[in-house]
mmCIF file of C-alpha atoms in Angstrom:
data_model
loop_
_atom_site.group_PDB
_atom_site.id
_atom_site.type_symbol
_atom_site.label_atom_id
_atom_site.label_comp_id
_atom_site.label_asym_id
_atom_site.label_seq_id
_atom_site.Cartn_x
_atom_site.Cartn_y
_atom_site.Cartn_z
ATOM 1 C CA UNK A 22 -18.926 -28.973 -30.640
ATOM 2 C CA UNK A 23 -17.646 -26.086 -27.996
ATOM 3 C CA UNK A 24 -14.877 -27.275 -25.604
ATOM 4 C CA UNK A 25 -17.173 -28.332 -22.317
ATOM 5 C CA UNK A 26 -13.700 -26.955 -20.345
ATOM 6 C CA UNK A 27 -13.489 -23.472 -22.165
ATOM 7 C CA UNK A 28 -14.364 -20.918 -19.777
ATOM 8 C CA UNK A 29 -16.311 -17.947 -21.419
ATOM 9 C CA UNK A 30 -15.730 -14.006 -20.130
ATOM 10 C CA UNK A 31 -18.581 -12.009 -19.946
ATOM 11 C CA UNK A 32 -18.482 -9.078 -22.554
ATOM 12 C CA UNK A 33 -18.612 -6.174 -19.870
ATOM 13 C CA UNK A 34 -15.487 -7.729 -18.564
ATOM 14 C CA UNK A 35 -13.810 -8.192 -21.666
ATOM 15 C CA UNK A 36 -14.123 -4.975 -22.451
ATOM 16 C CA UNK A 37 -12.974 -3.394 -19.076
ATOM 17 C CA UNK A 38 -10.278 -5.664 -19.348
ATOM 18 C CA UNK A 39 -9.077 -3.738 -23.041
ATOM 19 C CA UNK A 40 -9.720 0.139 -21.842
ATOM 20 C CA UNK A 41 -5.970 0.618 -21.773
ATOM 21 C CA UNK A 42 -5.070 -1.706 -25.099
ATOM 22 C CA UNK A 43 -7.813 0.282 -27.105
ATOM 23 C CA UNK A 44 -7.833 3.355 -25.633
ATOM 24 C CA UNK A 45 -5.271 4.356 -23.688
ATOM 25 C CA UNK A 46 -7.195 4.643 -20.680
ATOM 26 C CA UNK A 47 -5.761 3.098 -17.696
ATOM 27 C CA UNK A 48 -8.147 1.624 -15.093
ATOM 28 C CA UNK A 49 -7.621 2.553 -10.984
ATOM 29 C CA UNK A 50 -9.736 -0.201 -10.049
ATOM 30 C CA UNK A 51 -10.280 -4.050 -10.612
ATOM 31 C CA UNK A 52 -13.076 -6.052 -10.065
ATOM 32 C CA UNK A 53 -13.607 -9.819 -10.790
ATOM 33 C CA UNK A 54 -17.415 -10.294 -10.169
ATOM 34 C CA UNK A 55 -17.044 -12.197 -6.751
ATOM 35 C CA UNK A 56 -14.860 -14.868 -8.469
ATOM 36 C CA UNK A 57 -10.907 -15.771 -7.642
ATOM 37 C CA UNK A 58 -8.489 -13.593 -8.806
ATOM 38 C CA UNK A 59 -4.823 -14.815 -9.541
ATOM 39 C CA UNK A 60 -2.344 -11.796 -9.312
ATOM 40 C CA UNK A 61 0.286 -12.495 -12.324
ATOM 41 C CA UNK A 62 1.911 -8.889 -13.157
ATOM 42 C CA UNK A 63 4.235 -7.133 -11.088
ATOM 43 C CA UNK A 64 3.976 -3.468 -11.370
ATOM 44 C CA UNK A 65 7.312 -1.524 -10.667
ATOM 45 C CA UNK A 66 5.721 -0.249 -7.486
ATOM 46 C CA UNK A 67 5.021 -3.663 -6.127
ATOM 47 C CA UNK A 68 8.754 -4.729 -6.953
ATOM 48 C CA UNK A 69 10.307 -1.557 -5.677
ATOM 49 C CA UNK A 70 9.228 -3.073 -2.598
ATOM 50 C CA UNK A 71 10.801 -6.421 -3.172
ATOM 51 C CA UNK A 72 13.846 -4.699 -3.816
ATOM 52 C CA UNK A 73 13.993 -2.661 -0.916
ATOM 53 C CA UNK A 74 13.070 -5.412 1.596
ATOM 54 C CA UNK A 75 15.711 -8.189 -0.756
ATOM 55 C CA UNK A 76 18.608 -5.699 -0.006
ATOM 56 C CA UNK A 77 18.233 -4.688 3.394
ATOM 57 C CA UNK A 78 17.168 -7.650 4.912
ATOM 58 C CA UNK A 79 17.083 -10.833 2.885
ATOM 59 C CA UNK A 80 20.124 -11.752 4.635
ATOM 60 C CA UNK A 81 18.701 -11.316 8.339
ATOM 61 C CA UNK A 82 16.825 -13.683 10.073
ATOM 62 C CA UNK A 83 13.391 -12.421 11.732
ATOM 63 C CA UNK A 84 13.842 -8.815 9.620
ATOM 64 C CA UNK A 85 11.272 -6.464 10.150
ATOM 65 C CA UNK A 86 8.368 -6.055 11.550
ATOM 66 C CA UNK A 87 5.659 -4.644 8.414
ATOM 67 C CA UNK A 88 2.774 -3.236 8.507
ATOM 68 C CA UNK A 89 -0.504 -2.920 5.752
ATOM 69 C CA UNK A 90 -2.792 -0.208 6.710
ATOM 70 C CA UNK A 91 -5.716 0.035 4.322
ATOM 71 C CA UNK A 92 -5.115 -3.695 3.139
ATOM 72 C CA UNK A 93 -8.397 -4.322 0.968
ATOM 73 C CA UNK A 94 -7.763 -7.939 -0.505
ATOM 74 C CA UNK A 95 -4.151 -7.399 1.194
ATOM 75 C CA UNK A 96 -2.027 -8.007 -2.005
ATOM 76 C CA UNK A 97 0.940 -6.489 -1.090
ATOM 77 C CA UNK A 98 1.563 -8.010 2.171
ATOM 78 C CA UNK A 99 0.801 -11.398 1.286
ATOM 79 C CA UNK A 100 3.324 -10.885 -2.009
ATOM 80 C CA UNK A 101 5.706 -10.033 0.804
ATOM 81 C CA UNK A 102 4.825 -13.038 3.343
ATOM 82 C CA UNK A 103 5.039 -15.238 -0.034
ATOM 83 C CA UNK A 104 8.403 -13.769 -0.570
ATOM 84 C CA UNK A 105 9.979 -13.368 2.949
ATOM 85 C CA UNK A 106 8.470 -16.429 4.690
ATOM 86 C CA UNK A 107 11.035 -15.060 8.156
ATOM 87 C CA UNK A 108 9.301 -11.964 8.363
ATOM 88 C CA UNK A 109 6.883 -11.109 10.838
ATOM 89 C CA UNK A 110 3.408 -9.552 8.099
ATOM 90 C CA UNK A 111 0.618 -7.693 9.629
ATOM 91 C CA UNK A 112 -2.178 -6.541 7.638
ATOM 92 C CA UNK A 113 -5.096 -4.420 8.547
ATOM 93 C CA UNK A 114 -8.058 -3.159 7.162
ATOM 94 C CA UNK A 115 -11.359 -0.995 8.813
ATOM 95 C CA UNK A 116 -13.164 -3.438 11.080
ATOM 96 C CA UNK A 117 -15.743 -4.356 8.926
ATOM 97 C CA UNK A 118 -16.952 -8.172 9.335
ATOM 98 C CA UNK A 119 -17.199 -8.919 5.405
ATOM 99 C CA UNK A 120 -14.056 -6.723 4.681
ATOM 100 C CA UNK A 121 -11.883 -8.518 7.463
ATOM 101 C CA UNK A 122 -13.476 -12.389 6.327
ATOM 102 C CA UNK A 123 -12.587 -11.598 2.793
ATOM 103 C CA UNK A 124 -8.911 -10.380 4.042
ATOM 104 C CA UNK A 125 -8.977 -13.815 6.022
ATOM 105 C CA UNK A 126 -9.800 -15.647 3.678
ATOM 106 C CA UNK A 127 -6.959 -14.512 0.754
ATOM 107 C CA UNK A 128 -4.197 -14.727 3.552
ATOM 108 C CA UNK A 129 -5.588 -18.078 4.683
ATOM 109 C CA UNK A 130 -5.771 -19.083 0.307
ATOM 110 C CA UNK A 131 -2.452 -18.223 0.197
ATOM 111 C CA UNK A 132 -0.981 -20.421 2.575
ATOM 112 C CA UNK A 133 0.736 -17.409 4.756
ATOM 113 C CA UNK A 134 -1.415 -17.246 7.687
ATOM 114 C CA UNK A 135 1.157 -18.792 10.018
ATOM 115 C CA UNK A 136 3.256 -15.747 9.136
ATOM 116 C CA UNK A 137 0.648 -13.004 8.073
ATOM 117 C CA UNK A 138 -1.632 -12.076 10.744
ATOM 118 C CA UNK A 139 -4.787 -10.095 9.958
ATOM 119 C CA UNK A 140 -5.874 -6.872 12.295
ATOM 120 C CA UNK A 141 -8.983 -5.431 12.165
ATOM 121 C CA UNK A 142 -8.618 -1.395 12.699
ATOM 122 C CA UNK A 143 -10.385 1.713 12.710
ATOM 123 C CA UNK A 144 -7.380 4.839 12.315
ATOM 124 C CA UNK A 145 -6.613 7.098 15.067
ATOM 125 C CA UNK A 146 -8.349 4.172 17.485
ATOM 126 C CA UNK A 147 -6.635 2.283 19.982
ATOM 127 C CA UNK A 148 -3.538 0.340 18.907
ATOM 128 C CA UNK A 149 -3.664 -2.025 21.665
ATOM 129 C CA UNK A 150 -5.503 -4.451 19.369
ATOM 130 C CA UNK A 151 -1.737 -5.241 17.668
ATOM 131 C CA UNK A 152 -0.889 -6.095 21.014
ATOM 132 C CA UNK A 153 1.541 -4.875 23.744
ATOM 133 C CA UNK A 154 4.258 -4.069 21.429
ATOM 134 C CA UNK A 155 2.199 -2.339 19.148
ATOM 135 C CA UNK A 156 5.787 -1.050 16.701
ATOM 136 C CA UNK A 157 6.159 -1.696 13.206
ATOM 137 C CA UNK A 158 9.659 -1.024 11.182
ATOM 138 C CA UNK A 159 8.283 -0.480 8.058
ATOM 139 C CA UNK A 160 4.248 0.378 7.219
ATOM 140 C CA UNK A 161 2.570 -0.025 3.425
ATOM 141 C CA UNK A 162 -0.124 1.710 2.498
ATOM 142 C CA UNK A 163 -1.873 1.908 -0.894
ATOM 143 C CA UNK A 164 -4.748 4.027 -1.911
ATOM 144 C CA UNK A 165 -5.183 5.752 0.987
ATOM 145 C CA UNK A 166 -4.936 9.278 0.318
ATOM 146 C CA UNK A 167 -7.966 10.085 -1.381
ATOM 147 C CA UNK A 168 -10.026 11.330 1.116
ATOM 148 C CA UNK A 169 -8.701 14.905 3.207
ATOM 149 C CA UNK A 170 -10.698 14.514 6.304
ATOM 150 C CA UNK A 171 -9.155 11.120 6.849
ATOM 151 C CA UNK A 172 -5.309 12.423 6.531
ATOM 152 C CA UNK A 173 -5.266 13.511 10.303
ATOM 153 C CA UNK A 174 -6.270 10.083 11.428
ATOM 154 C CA UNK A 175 -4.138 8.179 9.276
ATOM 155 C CA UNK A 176 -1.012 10.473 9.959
ATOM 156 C CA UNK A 177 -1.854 9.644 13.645
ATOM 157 C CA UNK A 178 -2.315 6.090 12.755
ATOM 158 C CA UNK A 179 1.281 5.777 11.076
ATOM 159 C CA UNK A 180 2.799 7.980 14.381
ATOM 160 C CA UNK A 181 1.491 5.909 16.716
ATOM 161 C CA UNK A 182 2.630 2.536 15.095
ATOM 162 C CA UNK A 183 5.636 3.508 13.257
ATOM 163 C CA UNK A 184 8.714 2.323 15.367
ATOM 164 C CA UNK A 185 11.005 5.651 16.810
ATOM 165 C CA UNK A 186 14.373 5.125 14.896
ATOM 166 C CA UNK A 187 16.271 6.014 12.300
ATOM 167 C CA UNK A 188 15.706 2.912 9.492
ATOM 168 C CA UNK A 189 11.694 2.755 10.430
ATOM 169 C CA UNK A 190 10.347 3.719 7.001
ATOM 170 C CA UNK A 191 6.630 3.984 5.416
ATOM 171 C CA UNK A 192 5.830 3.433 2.009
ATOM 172 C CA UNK A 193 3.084 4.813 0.211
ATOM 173 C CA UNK A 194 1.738 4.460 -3.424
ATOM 174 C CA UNK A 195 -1.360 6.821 -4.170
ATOM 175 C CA UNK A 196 -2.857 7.410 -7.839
ATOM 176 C CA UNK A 197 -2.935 10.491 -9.426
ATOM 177 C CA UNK A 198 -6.732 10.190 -9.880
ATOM 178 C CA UNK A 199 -6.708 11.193 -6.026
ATOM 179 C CA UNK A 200 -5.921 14.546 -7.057
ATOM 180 C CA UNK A 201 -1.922 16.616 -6.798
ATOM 181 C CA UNK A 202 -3.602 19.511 -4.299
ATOM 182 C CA UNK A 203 -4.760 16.715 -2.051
ATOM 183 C CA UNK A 204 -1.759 14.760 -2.056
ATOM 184 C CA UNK A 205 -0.085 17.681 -1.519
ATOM 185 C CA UNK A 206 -1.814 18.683 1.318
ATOM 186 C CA UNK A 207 -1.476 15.355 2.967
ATOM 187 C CA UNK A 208 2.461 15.672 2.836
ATOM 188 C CA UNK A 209 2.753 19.415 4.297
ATOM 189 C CA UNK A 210 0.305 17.770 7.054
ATOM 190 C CA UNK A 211 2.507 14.890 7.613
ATOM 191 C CA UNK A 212 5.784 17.226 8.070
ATOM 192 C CA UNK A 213 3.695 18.922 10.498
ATOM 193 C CA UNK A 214 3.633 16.373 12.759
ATOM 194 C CA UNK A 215 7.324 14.976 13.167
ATOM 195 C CA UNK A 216 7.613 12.774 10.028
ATOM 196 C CA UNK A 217 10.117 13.633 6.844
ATOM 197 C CA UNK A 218 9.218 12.947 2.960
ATOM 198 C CA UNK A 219 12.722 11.198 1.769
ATOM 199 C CA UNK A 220 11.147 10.426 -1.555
ATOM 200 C CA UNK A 221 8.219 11.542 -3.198
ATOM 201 C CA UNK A 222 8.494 10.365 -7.403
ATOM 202 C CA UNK A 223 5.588 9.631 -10.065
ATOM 203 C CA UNK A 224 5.223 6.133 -11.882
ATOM 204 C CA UNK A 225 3.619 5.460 -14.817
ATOM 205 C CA UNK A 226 1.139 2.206 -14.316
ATOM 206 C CA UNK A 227 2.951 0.481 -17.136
ATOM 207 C CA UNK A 228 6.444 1.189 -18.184
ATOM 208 C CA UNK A 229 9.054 2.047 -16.339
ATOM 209 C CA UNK A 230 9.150 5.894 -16.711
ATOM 210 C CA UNK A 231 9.487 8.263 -13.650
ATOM 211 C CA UNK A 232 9.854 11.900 -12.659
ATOM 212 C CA UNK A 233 10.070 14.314 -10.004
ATOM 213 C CA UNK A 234 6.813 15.071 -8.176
ATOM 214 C CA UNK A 235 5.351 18.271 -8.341
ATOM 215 C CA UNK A 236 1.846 19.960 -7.049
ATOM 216 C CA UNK A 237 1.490 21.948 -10.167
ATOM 217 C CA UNK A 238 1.445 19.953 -12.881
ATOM 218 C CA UNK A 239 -1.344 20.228 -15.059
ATOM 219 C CA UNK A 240 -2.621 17.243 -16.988
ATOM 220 C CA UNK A 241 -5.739 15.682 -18.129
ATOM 221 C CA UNK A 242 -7.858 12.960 -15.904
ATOM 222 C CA UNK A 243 -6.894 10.753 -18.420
ATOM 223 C CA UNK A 244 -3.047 11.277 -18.121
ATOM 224 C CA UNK A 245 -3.436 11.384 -14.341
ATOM 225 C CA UNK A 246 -4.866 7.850 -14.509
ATOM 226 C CA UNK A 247 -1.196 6.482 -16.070
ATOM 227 C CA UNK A 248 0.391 7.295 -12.954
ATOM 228 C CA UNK A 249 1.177 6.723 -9.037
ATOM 229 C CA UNK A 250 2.996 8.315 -7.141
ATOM 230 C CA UNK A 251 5.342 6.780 -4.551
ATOM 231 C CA UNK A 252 6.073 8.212 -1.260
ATOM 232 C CA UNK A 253 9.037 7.023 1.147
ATOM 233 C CA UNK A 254 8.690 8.567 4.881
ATOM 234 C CA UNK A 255 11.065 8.183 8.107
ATOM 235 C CA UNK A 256 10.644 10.074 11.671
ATOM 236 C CA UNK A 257 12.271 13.529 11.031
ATOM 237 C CA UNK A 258 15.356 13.936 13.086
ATOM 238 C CA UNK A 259 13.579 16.192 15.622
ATOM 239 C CA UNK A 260 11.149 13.622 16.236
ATOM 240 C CA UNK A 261 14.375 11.339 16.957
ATOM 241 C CA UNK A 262 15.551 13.286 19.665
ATOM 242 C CA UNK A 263 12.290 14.150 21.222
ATOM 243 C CA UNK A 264 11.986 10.306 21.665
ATOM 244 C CA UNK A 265 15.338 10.258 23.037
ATOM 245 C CA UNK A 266 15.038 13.021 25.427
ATOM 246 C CA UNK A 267 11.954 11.705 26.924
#
């Protein structure tokens, strides 16, 4: 007789679930069919992170203040609430009513919403709605790239919120599948307007393999797809002493 307490996948999802096992094809999105999802793997991106935030502040109490922008299901910032219960997590999404509940609801499931507060917000609006002190130290951002005509709003989202020093640094991880030229084009337009790429490396997916980025590499959609790549951004030094002149 079958096991009354054996949960069955559907097919479709086994399969999805296999692409990069049997075929070497590596997925850029996941979808569980409106059920729970438990997060198990960390990718190197997602503990690059952790390492960043474990050696410049794990020993600090209070820490930063961090930022999501684009949160989604807002993975990375409650791994980082989870992790860090002393820092102060703010993640944000477009305000959408389902899109913000379903945000709610995962920080609220994961027992950080005493420490990870959830902000609806539309780019380039006003950033009043974080309140008066509207200054993050360090911003996240995954995925975000994708579309062109949104890079001058979201560059003038992470000016406006990232805080004017030194140390205040933004972290981005974009797939390849978003395209090199536009990627590209969102870094020349983000040097354009005060901010500095320190980093800017590509990850494979799985494994631990990285190299140099680079516009004009040529490679099939189906090598793009086993890659990120991972951007690390601070106020240029002009920008520094603008602030402190005015």
């Amino acid at each position: 007789m079958p096991d009354d307490n054996l949960e069955f996948s559907d097919p479709e999802d086994i399969l999805s679930t296999s692409l990069q096992t049997l075929y070497d094809y590596a997925p850029i999105t996941h979808s569980s069919g409106g059920d729970s999802f438990t997060y198990k793997n960390t990718f190197a991106t997602s503990q690059s992170t952790l390492d960043l935030l474990r050696t410049n502040f794990g020993s600090q109490d209070g820490g930063p203040h961090i930022l999501e922008l684009g949160a989604a299901a807002g993975l990375p910032g409650i791994v980082i609430a989870q992790a860090y219960p002393s820092l102060r997590v703010t993640v944000s999404d477009y305000p959408d009513e389902d899109l913000i509940s379903a945000l709610s609801d995962n920080v609220t499931a994961n027992d950080v919403a005493n420490r990870c507060c959830v902000v609806p917000y539309a780019w380039g609006s006003d950033c009043s709605v974080f309140g008066p002190e509207a200054s993050f130290d360090l911003i996240l951002a995954c995925d975000t790239l994708w579309n062109p005509d949104l890079h001058t709003l979201f560059i003038k989202t992470l000016c406006d919120l990232l805080t004017r020093s030194d140390d205040a640094r933004i972290h981005l991880v974009a797939g390849l599948h978003t395209g090199r030229f536009t990627l590209q084009s969102f870094m020349l337009t983000a040097q354009a307007a005060g901010l500095k790429i320190l980093i800017a490396v590509e990850k494979e997916v799985v494994g631990k393999t990285q190299r140099e980025w680079s516009a004009e590499r040529e490679d099939s959609e189906q090598e793009r797809r086993r890659w990120v790549v991972w951007m690390i951004l601070s106020w240029s030094c002009e920008s520094i002493e603008k602030n402190e002149i005015a």
